[in-house]
Amino acid sequence: MMKQWQVAKRILPLLAVFSLLLSACGREDLSVMKPQGPVAQGQYDLMKLSIAIMIVVLIIVFAIAAYVLIRFRRRAGQTEMPEQVEGNFKLEVIWTAIPLLLVIVLAVPTVQTIFAQGEDLSNDKNALKVQVTSHQYWWEFTYPQYDVTTAQDLIIPTGTKIAFELKTADVLHSFWVPSLAGKMDTNPDGTLNKFSFSAPNEGVYRGKCAELCGRSHAFMEFKVKAVSQESFDRWVNQMKAPAVLPEDTQLAEKFKTNCLSCHAVGDQGGPVAPNLTGIGGKESVAGILLNSREGQEEGSPVLDNMKEWLHDPQSVKPGNTMPNPKDLGLTDEEIDGIAEYLANYKLDYE
């Protein structure tokens, strides 16, 4: 007993330390433990059910083990061989039936939840359709019902089911908004994956790529911004408005020549790279440089982030396909001018 106590004294502090480390508080916008929507809540409830079953099983198993260790331990002075007992048919049936019963208890709600949350809503007239295309290392969102395409910030109305159709433009990625729903892959074999979720409350929720996809996989973030239906309608109208180009005609020509061959603003530009319409009002630059907002501690001014990105894109997201503006012949002054123009290009829809 003394040796067992010595072992326990060494193990208990370790368990306490690990418990402290594993009990870190999760952010509401980036935690499966703080669900912010019905899909995430259903998945969280399944987690709680499975954990509860495991805890009950552990308690029973450890209780039986403790009883056996105490009840049938070797007594002082006992030297004879204990009575050898063969298998007990009733006990074997019981401890075979119990695990089967537990599996059924867990399987039934799991299957129900999976089928309910995996429902294809592409033909639902009340659902908002969004086509998601993953790129190295950014996300493109197309709203076919409105003929609108944006990038990095997924704007959705609250309380509306969003019917997603996911594909990739290159390698395997995985679309994940932890506080709203589980993961869904974008497959390079051409398969279109479909699922849905909704956000009942207004707010900004972080999304990530959950599949290793290259050097900047860790920087492949996006934001889901849930707004009122009225704000969403205003956003759609402003996204479809004519482009607003720099007032400086020379800078505007440089921007059109060097940037709009790939990017788009308003009704001008190309579809190859992220749409820049209203980029100054988005939650981040390049998906990873968070823009500071009133009441938030993290982030930097959007102009600072824009300059950091445009002056050296590879240092922000190594391996991305954005050419260095200096390699296109732009001077530092022109880059700063474009950065200022984009930082001030905002949509007023909230």
Short mmCIF file of C-alpha atoms in Angstrom, two decimals:
data_model
loop_
_atom_site.label_atom_id
_atom_site.label_comp_id
_atom_site.label_asym_id
_atom_site.label_seq_id
_atom_site.Cartn_x
_atom_site.Cartn_y
_atom_site.Cartn_z
CA MET A 1 0.00 0.00 0.00
CA MET A 2 2.89 2.38 0.77
CA LYS A 3 4.38 1.89 -2.71
CA GLN A 4 1.00 2.50 -4.31
CA TRP A 5 0.61 5.73 -2.35
CA GLN A 6 4.05 6.90 -3.47
CA VAL A 7 3.09 6.31 -7.10
CA ALA A 8 -0.21 8.14 -6.61
CA LYS A 9 1.58 11.16 -5.08
CA ARG A 10 3.68 11.44 -8.23
CA ILE A 11 0.81 10.98 -10.67
CA LEU A 12 -1.72 13.33 -9.05
CA PRO A 13 0.31 16.55 -9.57
CA LEU A 14 0.82 15.59 -13.23
CA LEU A 15 -2.90 15.02 -13.66
CA ALA A 16 -3.61 18.38 -12.06
CA VAL A 17 -1.19 20.16 -14.42
CA PHE A 18 -2.63 18.46 -17.52
CA SER A 19 -6.18 19.27 -16.38
CA LEU A 20 -5.23 22.93 -16.05
CA LEU A 21 -3.61 23.00 -19.49
CA LEU A 22 -6.54 21.27 -21.16
CA SER A 23 -9.16 23.53 -19.57
CA ALA A 24 -8.24 26.65 -21.57
CA CYS A 25 -11.18 28.93 -22.27
CA GLY A 26 -12.32 28.86 -25.89
CA ARG A 27 -13.33 31.90 -27.95
CA GLU A 28 -16.98 32.09 -28.87
CA ASP A 29 -16.07 32.69 -32.52
CA LEU A 30 -13.55 29.85 -32.71
CA SER A 31 -14.60 27.04 -30.41
CA VAL A 32 -16.65 23.90 -30.85
CA MET A 33 -17.23 24.05 -27.09
CA LYS A 34 -19.21 27.30 -27.44
CA PRO A 35 -21.66 26.60 -30.27
CA GLN A 36 -23.27 29.65 -31.89
CA GLY A 37 -25.72 27.92 -34.22
CA PRO A 38 -28.14 24.96 -34.37
CA VAL A 39 -25.77 22.71 -36.33
CA ALA A 40 -22.88 23.30 -33.94
CA GLN A 41 -25.26 22.87 -31.00
CA GLY A 42 -26.37 19.47 -32.29
CA GLN A 43 -22.77 18.35 -32.66
CA TYR A 44 -21.96 19.68 -29.19
CA ASP A 45 -24.89 17.74 -27.71
CA LEU A 46 -23.53 14.55 -29.31
CA MET A 47 -20.15 15.24 -27.75
CA LYS A 48 -21.72 15.67 -24.32
CA LEU A 49 -23.71 12.46 -24.73
CA SER A 50 -20.67 10.40 -25.72
CA ILE A 51 -18.55 11.91 -22.92
CA ALA A 52 -21.31 11.19 -20.39
CA ILE A 53 -21.48 7.56 -21.51
CA MET A 54 -17.69 7.22 -21.25
CA ILE A 55 -17.66 8.74 -17.76
CA VAL A 56 -20.37 6.35 -16.56
CA VAL A 57 -18.49 3.36 -18.01
CA LEU A 58 -15.23 4.51 -16.40
CA ILE A 59 -16.85 4.97 -13.00
CA ILE A 60 -18.44 1.52 -13.10
CA VAL A 61 -15.26 -0.20 -14.34
CA PHE A 62 -13.05 1.50 -11.77
CA ALA A 63 -15.57 0.80 -9.00
CA ILE A 64 -15.63 -2.91 -9.89
CA ALA A 65 -11.82 -2.98 -10.15
CA ALA A 66 -11.47 -1.31 -6.72
CA TYR A 67 -13.97 -3.73 -5.17
CA VAL A 68 -12.14 -6.76 -6.59
CA LEU A 69 -8.73 -5.46 -5.49
CA ILE A 70 -9.96 -4.88 -1.94
CA ARG A 71 -12.32 -7.83 -1.57
CA PHE A 72 -10.05 -10.51 -3.03
CA ARG A 73 -6.59 -9.21 -2.13
CA ARG A 74 -4.10 -11.59 -0.54
CA ARG A 75 -4.48 -11.46 3.23
CA ALA A 76 -1.59 -11.45 5.71
CA GLY A 77 -0.36 -14.98 6.22
CA GLN A 78 -2.40 -16.36 3.33
CA THR A 79 -0.24 -18.79 1.34
CA GLU A 80 -2.69 -21.21 -0.26
CA MET A 81 -3.77 -20.92 -3.88
CA PRO A 82 -7.17 -19.17 -4.22
CA GLU A 83 -10.08 -21.11 -5.64
CA GLN A 84 -9.95 -21.06 -9.46
CA VAL A 85 -13.27 -20.00 -10.99
CA GLU A 86 -14.15 -20.67 -14.62
CA GLY A 87 -16.22 -18.35 -16.82
CA ASN A 88 -19.67 -17.27 -15.70
CA PHE A 89 -22.20 -17.45 -18.54
CA LYS A 90 -24.57 -14.84 -17.08
CA LEU A 91 -21.76 -12.35 -16.48
CA GLU A 92 -20.40 -12.84 -19.98
CA VAL A 93 -23.83 -12.18 -21.48
CA ILE A 94 -24.23 -9.05 -19.34
CA TRP A 95 -20.88 -7.47 -20.18
CA THR A 96 -21.41 -8.27 -23.87
CA ALA A 97 -24.94 -6.84 -23.92
CA ILE A 98 -24.10 -3.63 -22.06
CA PRO A 99 -21.54 -2.34 -24.65
CA LEU A 100 -23.98 -3.18 -27.46
CA LEU A 101 -26.70 -1.23 -25.67
CA LEU A 102 -24.37 1.75 -25.18
CA VAL A 103 -23.39 1.71 -28.86
CA ILE A 104 -27.08 1.76 -29.83
CA VAL A 105 -27.79 4.61 -27.40
CA LEU A 106 -24.99 6.63 -29.02
CA ALA A 107 -25.59 5.50 -32.61
CA VAL A 108 -29.26 6.43 -32.89
CA PRO A 109 -28.92 10.19 -32.14
CA THR A 110 -25.64 10.30 -34.07
CA VAL A 111 -27.24 8.95 -37.25
CA GLN A 112 -30.26 11.20 -36.81
CA THR A 113 -28.07 14.28 -36.38
CA ILE A 114 -25.78 13.44 -39.30
CA PHE A 115 -28.67 12.95 -41.72
CA ALA A 116 -30.47 16.06 -40.47
CA GLN A 117 -27.40 18.27 -40.76
CA GLY A 118 -26.25 16.76 -44.04
CA GLU A 119 -29.54 17.54 -45.77
CA ASP A 120 -29.16 18.99 -49.28
CA LEU A 121 -30.98 22.33 -49.29
CA SER A 122 -29.95 23.35 -52.81
CA ASN A 123 -33.61 23.14 -53.93
CA ASP A 124 -34.99 24.87 -50.86
CA LYS A 125 -36.51 28.19 -52.00
CA ASN A 126 -36.03 29.67 -48.53
CA ALA A 127 -32.30 28.83 -48.33
CA LEU A 128 -29.51 31.14 -49.43
CA LYS A 129 -27.23 29.38 -51.92
CA VAL A 130 -23.49 29.93 -51.60
CA GLN A 131 -20.87 28.34 -53.83
CA VAL A 132 -17.56 28.01 -52.00
CA THR A 133 -14.34 27.66 -53.97
CA SER A 134 -11.08 27.10 -52.09
CA HIS A 135 -7.75 28.34 -53.43
CA GLN A 136 -4.20 28.33 -52.14
CA TYR A 137 -4.59 30.21 -49.81
CA TRP A 138 -7.92 32.05 -49.89
CA TRP A 139 -11.66 31.45 -50.07
CA GLU A 140 -14.07 32.57 -52.77
CA PHE A 141 -17.82 32.90 -52.14
CA THR A 142 -20.37 33.17 -54.95
CA TYR A 143 -24.06 33.93 -54.45
CA PRO A 144 -25.72 32.61 -57.64
CA GLN A 145 -29.15 33.98 -56.69
CA TYR A 146 -27.70 37.50 -56.67
CA ASP A 147 -24.85 37.18 -59.19
CA VAL A 148 -22.39 38.38 -56.54
CA THR A 149 -18.89 37.08 -55.80
CA THR A 150 -16.69 38.04 -52.87
CA ALA A 151 -13.71 36.66 -51.00
CA GLN A 152 -12.54 36.01 -47.43
CA ASP A 153 -15.61 37.52 -45.72
CA LEU A 154 -18.74 35.38 -46.07
CA ILE A 155 -21.70 37.68 -45.46
CA ILE A 156 -24.92 35.89 -44.47
CA PRO A 157 -28.29 36.97 -43.06
CA THR A 158 -29.15 35.78 -39.58
CA GLY A 159 -31.75 33.08 -39.11
CA THR A 160 -31.50 31.90 -42.74
CA LYS A 161 -30.35 28.44 -43.75
CA ILE A 162 -27.27 28.65 -45.96
CA ALA A 163 -27.01 25.89 -48.58
CA PHE A 164 -23.34 25.41 -49.41
CA GLU A 165 -21.83 23.81 -52.50
CA LEU A 166 -18.09 23.30 -52.08
CA LYS A 167 -15.32 22.72 -54.61
CA THR A 168 -11.61 23.45 -54.94
CA ALA A 169 -9.57 25.22 -57.59
CA ASP A 170 -6.40 23.30 -56.77
CA VAL A 171 -5.62 20.92 -53.89
CA LEU A 172 -7.67 19.39 -51.09
CA HIS A 173 -8.92 21.91 -48.54
CA SER A 174 -11.47 21.70 -45.72
CA PHE A 175 -14.07 24.35 -44.92
CA TRP A 176 -14.58 24.76 -41.17
CA VAL A 177 -16.36 27.31 -38.99
CA PRO A 178 -15.91 25.71 -35.54
CA SER A 179 -18.59 27.68 -33.71
CA LEU A 180 -21.22 27.18 -36.44
CA ALA A 181 -20.68 23.72 -37.97
CA GLY A 182 -18.30 20.85 -38.57
CA LYS A 183 -15.77 20.39 -41.36
CA MET A 184 -16.50 19.76 -45.02
CA ASP A 185 -13.80 18.97 -47.59
CA THR A 186 -13.40 20.57 -51.00
CA ASN A 187 -12.25 17.68 -53.18
CA PRO A 188 -9.85 18.01 -56.13
CA ASP A 189 -11.54 15.12 -57.98
CA GLY A 190 -14.41 17.38 -58.98
CA THR A 191 -16.86 16.15 -56.36
CA LEU A 192 -19.25 18.83 -55.13
CA ASN A 193 -19.86 18.50 -51.40
CA LYS A 194 -23.03 20.01 -49.98
CA PHE A 195 -24.11 20.91 -46.47
CA SER A 196 -25.80 23.73 -44.62
CA PHE A 197 -25.79 25.76 -41.43
CA SER A 198 -27.25 28.99 -40.08
CA ALA A 199 -26.31 31.70 -37.60
CA PRO A 200 -29.18 32.88 -35.38
CA ASN A 201 -27.22 35.80 -33.92
CA GLU A 202 -25.37 38.68 -35.55
CA GLY A 203 -21.61 38.52 -35.20
CA VAL A 204 -18.32 37.55 -36.78
CA TYR A 205 -17.18 33.92 -36.68
CA ARG A 206 -13.74 32.71 -37.67
CA GLY A 207 -13.35 30.00 -40.26
CA LYS A 208 -10.27 28.00 -41.13
CA CYS A 209 -8.93 25.47 -43.56
CA ALA A 210 -8.82 22.18 -41.64
CA GLU A 211 -6.77 20.20 -44.18
CA LEU A 212 -3.01 20.60 -44.65
CA CYS A 213 -2.79 22.24 -48.07
CA GLY A 214 0.65 23.82 -48.36
CA ARG A 215 3.10 26.23 -46.80
CA SER A 216 0.48 28.79 -45.72
CA HIS A 217 -2.19 26.33 -44.61
CA ALA A 218 -2.17 27.87 -41.11
CA PHE A 219 -2.88 31.31 -42.62
CA MET A 220 -5.85 30.20 -44.74
CA GLU A 221 -8.53 31.84 -42.64
CA PHE A 222 -11.84 33.45 -43.51
CA LYS A 223 -14.65 35.17 -41.61
CA VAL A 224 -18.36 34.50 -41.51
CA LYS A 225 -20.23 37.72 -40.83
CA ALA A 226 -23.88 37.30 -39.85
CA VAL A 227 -25.96 40.47 -40.30
CA SER A 228 -29.64 41.35 -40.41
CA GLN A 229 -31.62 40.65 -43.58
CA GLU A 230 -31.84 44.39 -44.26
CA SER A 231 -28.07 44.79 -43.95
CA PHE A 232 -27.51 41.78 -46.19
CA ASP A 233 -29.77 43.27 -48.88
CA ARG A 234 -27.85 46.56 -48.72
CA TRP A 235 -24.56 44.68 -48.99
CA VAL A 236 -25.76 42.86 -52.12
CA ASN A 237 -26.82 46.15 -53.74
CA GLN A 238 -23.50 47.81 -52.95
CA MET A 239 -21.52 44.82 -54.22
CA LYS A 240 -23.33 45.17 -57.57
CA ALA A 241 -22.78 48.93 -57.77
CA PRO A 242 -20.32 50.39 -60.33
CA ALA A 243 -16.65 50.26 -59.36
CA VAL A 244 -15.08 53.15 -57.48
CA LEU A 245 -11.55 53.71 -58.82
CA PRO A 246 -8.78 55.95 -57.43
CA GLU A 247 -9.35 59.67 -57.97
CA ASP A 248 -5.77 60.09 -59.22
CA THR A 249 -6.04 59.22 -62.92
CA GLN A 250 -2.45 57.99 -63.18
CA LEU A 251 -2.84 55.79 -60.11
CA ALA A 252 -6.19 54.56 -61.44
CA GLU A 253 -4.52 53.54 -64.70
CA LYS A 254 -1.76 51.74 -62.83
CA PHE A 255 -4.37 49.96 -60.72
CA LYS A 256 -6.40 48.89 -63.76
CA THR A 257 -3.32 47.70 -65.65
CA ASN A 258 -1.61 45.83 -62.83
CA CYS A 259 -4.42 44.77 -60.50
CA LEU A 260 -7.68 44.46 -62.40
CA SER A 261 -6.24 41.87 -64.77
CA CYS A 262 -6.72 39.39 -61.89
CA HIS A 263 -8.80 41.12 -59.22
CA ALA A 264 -12.22 42.74 -59.50
CA VAL A 265 -13.82 45.82 -57.97
CA GLY A 266 -17.47 46.45 -58.59
CA ASP A 267 -18.28 45.77 -62.22
CA GLN A 268 -14.66 45.87 -63.42
CA GLY A 269 -11.75 43.44 -63.34
CA GLY A 270 -11.05 39.74 -63.62
CA PRO A 271 -12.20 36.66 -61.73
CA VAL A 272 -8.80 35.02 -61.14
CA ALA A 273 -7.92 36.52 -57.73
CA PRO A 274 -9.97 37.66 -54.70
CA ASN A 275 -12.66 40.25 -55.35
CA LEU A 276 -11.56 43.54 -53.76
CA THR A 277 -14.92 45.32 -53.62
CA GLY A 278 -15.25 46.93 -50.21
CA ILE A 279 -12.00 45.38 -48.98
CA GLY A 280 -11.31 48.29 -46.63
CA GLY A 281 -14.33 47.34 -44.54
CA LYS A 282 -13.55 43.63 -44.30
CA GLU A 283 -12.45 41.90 -41.14
CA SER A 284 -8.93 41.23 -42.39
CA VAL A 285 -6.44 41.75 -45.17
CA ALA A 286 -5.34 38.58 -46.95
CA GLY A 287 -7.49 36.64 -44.50
CA ILE A 288 -4.87 36.70 -41.75
CA LEU A 289 -3.99 40.36 -41.00
CA LEU A 290 -6.84 41.32 -38.67
CA ASN A 291 -8.16 44.84 -39.04
CA SER A 292 -8.75 46.70 -35.80
CA ARG A 293 -12.32 47.53 -34.91
CA GLU A 294 -13.84 49.72 -32.24
CA GLY A 295 -14.07 47.79 -28.99
CA GLN A 296 -11.58 45.11 -30.10
CA GLU A 297 -8.13 44.70 -28.62
CA GLU A 298 -6.56 42.74 -31.48
CA GLY A 299 -5.76 43.87 -34.99
CA SER A 300 -4.00 46.76 -36.70
CA PRO A 301 -5.31 49.69 -38.78
CA VAL A 302 -6.48 48.49 -42.16
CA LEU A 303 -4.06 50.83 -43.96
CA ASP A 304 -1.08 49.36 -42.08
CA ASN A 305 -2.22 45.84 -42.93
CA MET A 306 -2.76 46.75 -46.56
CA LYS A 307 0.72 48.23 -46.87
CA GLU A 308 2.28 45.21 -45.16
CA TRP A 309 0.56 42.89 -47.60
CA LEU A 310 1.22 44.84 -50.79
CA HIS A 311 4.87 45.58 -50.06
CA ASP A 312 5.76 41.91 -49.46
CA PRO A 313 2.96 39.34 -49.98
CA GLN A 314 5.30 36.36 -49.58
CA SER A 315 6.34 37.37 -46.08
CA VAL A 316 2.67 37.37 -45.01
CA LYS A 317 1.58 34.21 -46.84
CA PRO A 318 4.55 32.19 -48.13
CA GLY A 319 3.79 30.32 -51.34
CA ASN A 320 0.74 32.35 -52.39
CA THR A 321 0.31 33.27 -56.06
CA MET A 322 0.08 37.04 -55.55
CA PRO A 323 2.95 38.68 -57.49
CA ASN A 324 5.02 41.27 -55.68
CA PRO A 325 3.80 44.68 -56.89
CA LYS A 326 7.40 45.84 -57.13
CA ASP A 327 8.04 43.07 -59.66
CA LEU A 328 5.21 44.56 -61.74
CA GLY A 329 7.08 47.87 -61.90
CA LEU A 330 5.16 49.75 -59.21
CA THR A 331 7.10 52.19 -57.04
CA ASP A 332 6.81 52.37 -53.26
CA GLU A 333 4.75 55.57 -53.64
CA GLU A 334 2.35 53.89 -56.06
CA ILE A 335 2.01 50.86 -53.81
CA ASP A 336 1.23 53.12 -50.85
CA GLY A 337 -1.30 54.99 -53.01
CA ILE A 338 -3.07 51.77 -53.99
CA ALA A 339 -2.98 50.61 -50.36
CA GLU A 340 -4.63 53.86 -49.25
CA TYR A 341 -7.26 53.59 -51.98
CA LEU A 342 -8.14 50.00 -51.02
CA ALA A 343 -8.12 50.77 -47.29
CA ASN A 344 -10.72 53.50 -47.89
CA TYR A 345 -12.83 51.35 -50.23
CA LYS A 346 -15.61 50.38 -47.80
CA LEU A 347 -19.24 49.37 -48.10
CA ASP A 348 -21.71 51.00 -45.74
CA TYR A 349 -24.37 48.34 -45.23
CA GLU A 350 -24.63 47.77 -41.45
#
